[in-house]
């Protein structure tokens, strides 16, 4: 049984978790039914509440419970401060239910006693509803496969019209669909999606995406993937600066999106230097306050069902709790405080303990969000069955079975459809009632709410102004922003929201001198959030480029300001001022040493996706001048647009030996002293090239084509040493058996000039035995667990991950697993583990694949030692090695026959 830290131990550590009641009486005793499994009986809302533990000064208050609220999966509030709760009884199996079992209920406290006493069903008979955001006229909800608008056309708090905005969400697994919907400061809607994924076409653009966060239009006109994560995703949130964060269910409970995916669209795939979403979690373990065995599958003792990534964004709590992220972990019966701290141009997470934890095994927090009263509200699913997937190996008293039903979830008679609770977590019983509701027609109240210390009221006021198209407020919004521009706190929320509200009203589209002047002043403001917003709202022309260059934000002392500036610069026209500023920035070592600034700079200069390889492993096919004399056809006169095509006639071109260069280049065999040179060469291939390598040295810009299709292009100089660039797998398809044509163009932009190239391939390592393995979906297993080889052989193991979880394959030495496994358990709990693919630098390791995301493949080649024995292989993703195992049976080299499985 895996041991967890108890509540007593946490108190000793200083986390200060207390009972939420005023008395020191112990909570009501827990009772159980059955044996193997022995299942705890449910508690009443009042008794369960007494099992909740919170930090010193905090208390939990029950707002709503069964029979009025059952299976709450998400919630939000309207401008009247009323709670809207999604109750999901369709999860996980009822996909084909013609009469949906989900409903959306409006909950009100009409008598002010802190508990809901009026419940209005806005929508009933809904199907598989997993997220909600309120907009003018009703609610937009995620109901895979669709995103729909549930409209109240007559104002009676009842949905009477359903409009599908778009479809495309997968439904093969009901715990991997869309969630976490919310209104963004940019006036778009935001959400998350798991590995069931999304695919649809908007206009002429096909969008395919899974496991991450996205934004979309309120009218359903677009969906833009923003942050790509590595496993099932149920959390998307943003802080008061409008920086994007998220959480994944398994292990990566804190993710930061620093460079949205759109900035990498010029590439076919993300190169190794690229950063989109960083997994910033600072710890592996959760800290439950109970010693009972937890019901966990993929990650044991850590985050395995993490949901939500919402920030506390109000003023009731002490400073250390503000603008921090709160992640629910229902299998641990807790809500975790993920403290987000600056780390260079990005962020890292520090373990902040729990703000809410229970010793009731039914308590299952799935969502936590800051409410209109300035407190954190928590949805308790309240259910003994939390895990979607069945896997009881190695765990005590588990209540699952291996029978799967619709929605890819295990069938379990203990799933509960009769309980649910909503709690409010208060500090010193504080409730901010300075705003109780907003009237969409009260302009004065809306402007005042933009100054609230509660993000809920600020974003609600912004939404009402934008949705109401209150253009008459442009002048007052501008004046209000200018009035408080001098305030230099990090957020300066009134200015931040005024800017985005003005943008929502189209104020920056018009050439209005006052609003344009406001943007210039905002660039100079002391607030990081305001500067960041102002950069985002600059005009997308050379005026914007020059304003950014002139603002000096590209060289700001704050690396996070620099990151926002470089990212914005990468999508603006390259004016002279912007070019000069970026050239200066690129030469600054403090930028290249920061992973975020380095990636953003490469994006600005449109660095391509390639990796260099060791020249020793390259077999040359088309020689460069370094191998032997190589003759090319060339011209220095522009040959026209079709010069790279296979059929182009070069009979009037000159002939010259590589190396081509200027008079100052000692290596030059053929003189090139003009601005441009075009070269062509034919060569024969006896077979296709699987892993082509471009060997090149250049000064300055070049582009190379194979059979009329672009192979590679780069700017600048390589220096006179050759680069060996391993090309994308897709590029290998440009080469064909028989005649091929290389076409090369190089341009001198000043200074030295030279060009030479060759084509090679990664040399083959001949394996004596090749094994093809796959992962087994939903079973935490390899499809083969016994492989056979001989001592001293070279073996290749190919692994394809067809599961929805990340997996790798690590081969270790005989009789080492008993030591290596516990080493992995300790290692995966360290901050650097994720960056190392969860493979420690251990002497036991003979070889390891990369950590493979779903549908990825990799292989390893190992020269087996001459010692026969049982060589274990395992997956080292957190919690997996005990169950995801196999063995290579290495026979003595003298054996006549070797049984080979998967060869």
XYZ file of N, CA, C and O in Angstrom, residues 502-627:
504
model
N -12.192 48.979 -24.426
C -12.111 49.851 -25.600
C -11.862 49.027 -26.865
O -12.443 49.293 -27.926
N -11.002 48.033 -26.746
C -10.746 47.174 -27.900
C -12.016 46.433 -28.312
O -12.302 46.307 -29.502
N -12.768 45.931 -27.324
C -14.011 45.237 -27.634
C -15.029 46.129 -28.320
O -15.885 45.646 -29.079
N -14.935 47.435 -28.069
C -15.830 48.399 -28.708
C -15.290 48.888 -30.050
O -15.933 49.705 -30.715
N -14.122 48.403 -30.446
C -13.528 48.810 -31.719
C -12.904 50.190 -31.688
O -12.659 50.783 -32.737
N -12.625 50.713 -30.490
C -12.132 52.088 -30.376
C -10.744 52.256 -30.966
O -10.402 53.350 -31.439
N -9.927 51.208 -30.940
C -8.568 51.339 -31.470
C -8.520 51.127 -32.982
O -7.496 51.367 -33.607
N -9.630 50.679 -33.558
C -9.678 50.528 -35.011
C -9.802 51.873 -35.706
O -9.298 52.070 -36.815
N -10.518 52.789 -35.053
C -10.682 54.130 -35.617
C -9.426 54.954 -35.333
O -8.745 54.747 -34.322
N -9.130 55.882 -36.220
C -7.963 56.729 -36.024
C -8.336 57.891 -35.116
O -8.404 59.051 -35.524
N -8.573 57.531 -33.837
C -8.944 58.531 -32.848
C -7.699 58.928 -32.072
O -7.021 58.080 -31.484
N -7.408 60.213 -32.042
C -6.165 60.686 -31.443
C -6.094 60.365 -29.956
O -5.030 59.996 -29.435
N -7.217 60.442 -29.254
C -7.200 60.229 -27.808
C -6.917 58.766 -27.461
O -6.124 58.478 -26.556
N -7.561 57.856 -28.170
C -7.320 56.443 -27.856
C -5.919 56.019 -28.275
O -5.275 55.211 -27.595
N -5.424 56.558 -29.408
C -4.059 56.229 -29.813
C -3.048 56.785 -28.831
O -2.038 56.139 -28.518
N -3.309 57.966 -28.322
C -2.427 58.552 -27.316
C -2.452 57.734 -26.029
O -1.427 57.590 -25.358
N -3.634 57.194 -25.690
C -3.751 56.347 -24.510
C -2.848 55.119 -24.641
O -2.186 54.720 -23.679
N -2.813 54.522 -25.832
C -1.947 53.359 -26.039
C -0.475 53.720 -25.831
O 0.285 52.967 -25.209
N -0.065 54.860 -26.351
C 1.329 55.284 -26.186
C 1.667 55.449 -24.710
O 2.727 55.025 -24.238
N 0.761 56.084 -23.965
C 0.995 56.285 -22.526
C 1.001 54.946 -21.788
O 1.770 54.756 -20.838
N 0.153 54.031 -22.222
C 0.083 52.729 -21.559
C 1.387 51.952 -21.733
O 1.778 51.186 -20.849
N 2.061 52.129 -22.876
C 3.348 51.472 -23.092
C 4.383 51.933 -22.079
O 5.354 51.214 -21.801
N 4.202 53.128 -21.531
C 5.155 53.691 -20.585
C 4.735 53.483 -19.143
O 5.456 53.866 -18.216
N 3.582 52.867 -18.916
C 3.065 52.675 -17.573
C 3.934 51.707 -16.777
O 4.570 50.818 -17.344
N 3.937 51.853 -15.468
C 4.744 50.985 -14.632
C 4.169 49.604 -14.450
O 4.847 48.710 -13.936
N 2.924 49.384 -14.861
C 2.273 48.094 -14.674
C 2.638 47.132 -15.801
O 2.458 47.441 -16.984
N 3.120 45.948 -15.416
C 3.431 44.913 -16.402
C 2.184 44.543 -17.194
O 2.219 44.397 -18.420
N 1.055 44.372 -16.507
C -0.176 43.956 -17.178
C -0.627 44.990 -18.196
O -1.089 44.640 -19.288
N -0.501 46.278 -17.849
C -0.925 47.344 -18.765
C 0.002 47.405 -19.969
O -0.446 47.534 -21.119
N 1.309 47.324 -19.732
C 2.254 47.312 -20.863
C 1.948 46.154 -21.805
O 1.950 46.309 -23.037
N 1.705 45.001 -21.225
C 1.448 43.800 -22.020
C 0.184 43.963 -22.865
O 0.154 43.597 -24.053
N -0.857 44.525 -22.273
C -2.093 44.762 -23.023
C -1.879 45.793 -24.115
O -2.365 45.628 -25.250
N -1.167 46.868 -23.791
C -0.933 47.918 -24.787
C -0.170 47.379 -25.986
O -0.474 47.712 -27.144
N 0.817 46.516 -25.745
C 1.557 45.908 -26.856
C 0.629 45.062 -27.725
O 0.701 45.105 -28.954
N -0.236 44.286 -27.078
C -1.151 43.435 -27.830
C -2.106 44.249 -28.691
O -2.553 43.776 -29.742
N -2.419 45.467 -28.274
C -3.415 46.288 -28.960
C -2.808 47.291 -29.930
O -3.537 48.092 -30.538
N -1.483 47.277 -30.113
C -0.852 48.149 -31.095
C -1.388 47.845 -32.494
O -1.712 46.699 -32.805
N -1.473 48.855 -33.362
C -1.932 48.595 -34.734
C -0.989 47.631 -35.457
O 0.227 47.662 -35.251
N -1.555 46.779 -36.287
C -0.768 45.755 -36.983
C -0.151 46.301 -38.264
O -0.268 45.711 -39.338
N 0.522 47.412 -38.165
C 1.205 48.011 -39.307
C 2.523 48.581 -38.818
O 2.910 48.399 -37.663
N 3.231 49.284 -39.713
C 4.548 49.798 -39.336
C 4.460 50.851 -38.235
O 5.439 51.075 -37.516
N 3.290 51.475 -38.088
C 3.118 52.401 -36.964
C 3.256 51.646 -35.659
O 3.944 52.095 -34.726
N 2.617 50.493 -35.583
C 2.754 49.656 -34.395
C 4.177 49.196 -34.184
O 4.673 49.153 -33.044
N 4.860 48.848 -35.275
C 6.252 48.399 -35.179
C 7.142 49.486 -34.596
O 7.964 49.237 -33.698
N 6.975 50.704 -35.095
C 7.812 51.804 -34.623
C 7.467 52.204 -33.196
O 8.355 52.576 -32.416
N 6.175 52.137 -32.840
C 5.792 52.424 -31.455
C 6.436 51.419 -30.506
O 6.936 51.784 -29.443
N 6.438 50.150 -30.883
C 7.041 49.128 -30.032
C 8.546 49.331 -29.931
O 9.117 49.269 -28.839
N 9.188 49.578 -31.074
C 10.636 49.784 -31.064
C 11.001 51.006 -30.228
O 11.968 50.989 -29.457
N 10.221 52.064 -30.365
C 10.501 53.297 -29.634
C 10.187 53.234 -28.157
O 10.678 54.051 -27.369
N 9.396 52.263 -27.755
C 9.002 52.159 -26.345
C 10.115 51.638 -25.446
O 10.012 51.727 -24.222
N 11.159 51.047 -26.030
C 12.277 50.441 -25.305
C 11.865 49.198 -24.508
O 12.635 48.697 -23.695
N 10.666 48.687 -24.745
C 10.220 47.504 -24.002
C 10.976 46.254 -24.421
O 11.040 45.287 -23.663
N 11.561 46.267 -25.618
C 12.359 45.122 -26.052
C 13.637 44.973 -25.234
O 14.263 43.908 -25.239
N 14.028 46.027 -24.548
C 15.213 45.972 -23.681
C 14.840 46.284 -22.234
O 15.703 46.668 -21.445
N 13.586 46.112 -21.875
C 13.136 46.366 -20.518
C 13.884 45.472 -19.529
O 14.273 44.341 -19.854
N 14.072 45.972 -18.328
C 14.794 45.189 -17.318
C 14.006 43.970 -16.853
O 14.585 43.003 -16.351
N 12.690 43.989 -17.017
C 11.837 42.870 -16.625
C 11.806 41.853 -17.767
O 11.304 42.151 -18.845
N 12.334 40.641 -17.568
C 12.372 39.673 -18.678
C 10.978 39.278 -19.176
O 10.833 38.907 -20.342
N 9.962 39.362 -18.311
C 8.610 39.020 -18.758
C 8.038 40.093 -19.674
O 7.285 39.785 -20.602
N 8.420 41.338 -19.442
C 8.054 42.401 -20.381
C 8.754 42.166 -21.714
O 8.156 42.301 -22.784
N 10.034 41.805 -21.661
C 10.778 41.551 -22.898
C 10.143 40.409 -23.687
O 10.050 40.460 -24.915
N 9.720 39.353 -22.982
C 9.084 38.230 -23.678
C 7.833 38.695 -24.410
O 7.651 38.378 -25.599
N 6.969 39.443 -23.748
C 5.752 39.932 -24.391
C 6.091 40.822 -25.581
O 5.417 40.775 -26.623
N 7.146 41.622 -25.449
C 7.531 42.531 -26.527
C 8.070 41.766 -27.740
O 7.731 42.070 -28.893
N 8.913 40.763 -27.498
C 9.475 39.993 -28.613
C 8.375 39.213 -29.330
O 8.334 39.145 -30.566
N 7.487 38.596 -28.549
C 6.389 37.841 -29.154
C 5.530 38.753 -30.016
O 5.154 38.402 -31.142
N 5.220 39.937 -29.503
C 4.413 40.877 -30.302
C 5.186 41.345 -31.533
O 4.618 41.462 -32.631
N 6.484 41.583 -31.382
C 7.297 42.033 -32.519
C 7.282 41.008 -33.642
O 7.332 41.366 -34.830
N 7.181 39.729 -33.289
C 7.265 38.672 -34.299
C 6.085 38.672 -35.258
O 6.155 38.047 -36.318
N 4.989 39.350 -34.904
C 3.838 39.390 -35.811
C 3.601 40.775 -36.413
O 2.641 40.973 -37.146
N 4.484 41.719 -36.104
C 4.382 43.059 -36.690
C 5.297 43.173 -37.907
O 6.279 42.435 -38.021
N 5.009 44.090 -38.833
C 5.903 44.301 -39.974
C 7.297 44.702 -39.494
O 7.448 45.390 -38.476
N 8.309 44.274 -40.222
C 9.679 44.543 -39.802
C 10.118 45.910 -40.311
O 10.720 46.043 -41.379
N 9.842 46.934 -39.533
C 10.282 48.289 -39.855
C 11.767 48.419 -39.521
O 12.356 47.558 -38.863
N 12.375 49.516 -39.955
C 13.796 49.734 -39.689
C 14.070 49.777 -38.194
O 15.006 49.156 -37.696
N 13.225 50.518 -37.481
C 13.430 50.625 -36.039
C 13.304 49.291 -35.338
O 14.092 48.967 -34.439
N 12.308 48.499 -35.743
C 12.104 47.203 -35.107
C 13.248 46.253 -35.453
O 13.731 45.508 -34.588
N 13.695 46.281 -36.695
C 14.811 45.416 -37.112
C 16.064 45.727 -36.300
O 16.732 44.822 -35.786
N 16.389 47.012 -36.165
C 17.592 47.401 -35.426
C 17.490 46.998 -33.959
O 18.464 46.529 -33.356
N 16.302 47.168 -33.380
C 16.110 46.810 -31.975
C 16.256 45.306 -31.771
O 16.857 44.857 -30.789
N 15.720 44.518 -32.694
C 15.807 43.071 -32.559
C 17.225 42.569 -32.818
O 17.666 41.595 -32.185
N 17.941 43.189 -33.725
C 19.331 42.796 -33.958
C 20.164 43.023 -32.698
O 20.999 42.191 -32.320
N 19.917 44.130 -32.023
C 20.632 44.429 -30.783
C 20.253 43.421 -29.701
O 21.108 42.904 -28.984
N 18.985 43.125 -29.615
C 18.494 42.177 -28.605
C 19.069 40.790 -28.825
O 19.446 40.096 -27.880
N 19.144 40.367 -30.090
C 19.610 39.016 -30.398
C 21.054 38.799 -29.978
O 21.467 37.666 -29.712
N 21.831 39.867 -29.891
C 23.220 39.746 -29.486
C 23.443 39.798 -27.993
O 24.581 39.699 -27.522
N 22.376 39.947 -27.226
C 22.465 40.056 -25.773
C 22.421 38.658 -25.162
O 21.431 37.940 -25.290
N 23.495 38.260 -24.489
C 23.581 36.909 -23.930
C 22.506 36.636 -22.888
O 22.090 35.491 -22.697
N 22.011 37.676 -22.202
C 20.985 37.464 -21.179
C 19.670 37.003 -21.798
O 18.852 36.372 -21.119
N 19.457 37.297 -23.064
C 18.251 36.826 -23.751
C 18.417 35.399 -24.244
O 17.529 34.563 -24.090
N 19.561 35.093 -24.840
C 19.764 33.743 -25.375
C 19.874 32.704 -24.259
O 19.627 31.516 -24.489
N 20.209 33.135 -23.037
C 20.336 32.179 -21.938
C 19.001 31.876 -21.265
O 18.916 30.941 -20.465
N 17.962 32.658 -21.558
C 16.633 32.403 -21.012
C 15.834 31.621 -22.062
O 15.706 32.047 -23.214
N 15.300 30.464 -21.658
C 14.661 29.576 -22.640
C 13.477 30.237 -23.337
O 13.247 30.006 -24.534
N 12.719 31.061 -22.621
C 11.562 31.715 -23.244
C 12.001 32.815 -24.206
O 11.499 32.914 -25.331
N 12.947 33.653 -23.761
C 13.418 34.734 -24.625
C 14.152 34.180 -25.837
O 14.040 34.726 -26.948
N 14.891 33.110 -25.643
C 15.588 32.479 -26.755
C 14.599 31.968 -27.801
O 14.778 32.189 -29.012
N 13.538 31.281 -27.340
C 12.540 30.760 -28.281
C 11.818 31.885 -28.999
O 11.600 31.821 -30.220
N 11.440 32.933 -28.268
C 10.722 34.050 -28.888
C 11.586 34.743 -29.930
O 11.091 35.151 -30.998
N 12.880 34.878 -29.648
C 13.786 35.514 -30.609
C 13.906 34.672 -31.875
O 13.913 35.195 -33.000
N 13.993 33.364 -31.721
C 14.052 32.497 -32.887
C 12.764 32.590 -33.710
O 12.794 32.532 -34.948
N 11.632 32.728 -33.022
C 10.366 32.908 -33.742
C 10.395 34.202 -34.540
O 9.978 34.242 -35.707
N 10.886 35.262 -33.925
C 10.951 36.548 -34.642
C 11.760 36.405 -35.933
O 11.340 36.888 -36.993
N 12.913 35.743 -35.851
C 13.775 35.607 -37.026
C 13.386 34.413 -37.906
O 14.090 34.088 -38.857
N 12.250 33.765 -37.553
C 11.709 32.649 -38.337
C 12.718 31.513 -38.499
O 12.898 30.956 -39.579
N 13.374 31.189 -37.380
C 14.294 30.054 -37.431
C 13.500 28.787 -37.725
O 12.403 28.579 -37.215
N 14.091 27.932 -38.525
C 13.372 26.755 -38.984
C 13.548 25.568 -38.053
O 14.351 25.584 -37.125
N 12.776 24.559 -38.354
C 12.766 23.354 -37.534
C 13.814 22.373 -38.040
O 13.627 21.728 -39.062
N 14.922 22.317 -37.363
C 15.896 21.295 -37.711
C 16.766 20.995 -36.500
O 16.841 21.768 -35.556
N 17.391 19.876 -36.553
C 18.379 19.523 -35.548
C 19.653 19.128 -36.264
O 19.630 18.526 -37.337
N 20.773 19.490 -35.685
C 22.053 19.102 -36.272
C 22.444 17.724 -35.754
O 22.029 17.301 -34.670
N 23.220 17.014 -36.548
C 23.643 15.669 -36.180
C 25.167 15.603 -36.226
O 25.834 16.422 -36.858
N 25.679 14.604 -35.563
C 27.118 14.364 -35.545
C 27.578 13.981 -36.950
O 27.050 13.024 -37.541
N 28.555 14.705 -37.511
C 29.039 14.353 -38.860
C 29.496 12.901 -38.974
O 29.433 12.309 -40.060
N 29.908 12.307 -37.863
C 30.432 10.945 -37.908
C 29.363 9.924 -38.288
O 29.694 8.829 -38.753
N 28.083 10.260 -38.099
C 27.027 9.296 -38.406
C 26.427 9.539 -39.781
O 25.463 8.865 -40.166
N 26.967 10.492 -40.545
C 26.392 10.865 -41.838
C 27.145 10.193 -42.980
O 28.379 10.234 -43.042
N 26.388 9.541 -43.860
C 26.938 9.004 -45.105
C 26.573 9.968 -46.225
O 25.405 10.195 -46.504
N 27.587 10.550 -46.896
C 27.340 11.536 -47.939
C 26.893 10.852 -49.238
O 27.446 9.819 -49.641
N 25.898 11.438 -49.871
C 25.374 10.946 -51.153
C 25.760 11.910 -52.270
O 26.293 11.508 -53.296
N 25.484 13.184 -52.064
C 25.945 14.243 -52.979
C 27.064 14.970 -52.253
O 26.822 15.621 -51.233
N 28.307 14.857 -52.697
C 29.432 15.387 -51.924
C 29.465 16.912 -51.907
O 29.037 17.570 -52.848
N 29.973 17.446 -50.817
C 30.337 18.856 -50.773
C 31.781 18.978 -51.233
O 32.444 17.967 -51.514
N 32.280 20.197 -51.291
C 33.673 20.391 -51.704
C 34.647 19.783 -50.715
O 35.812 19.532 -51.046
N 34.185 19.534 -49.503
C 35.056 18.972 -48.484
C 35.367 17.499 -48.760
O 36.430 17.012 -48.381
N 34.450 16.788 -49.420
C 34.674 15.364 -49.725
C 35.502 15.195 -50.991
O 36.504 14.477 -51.005
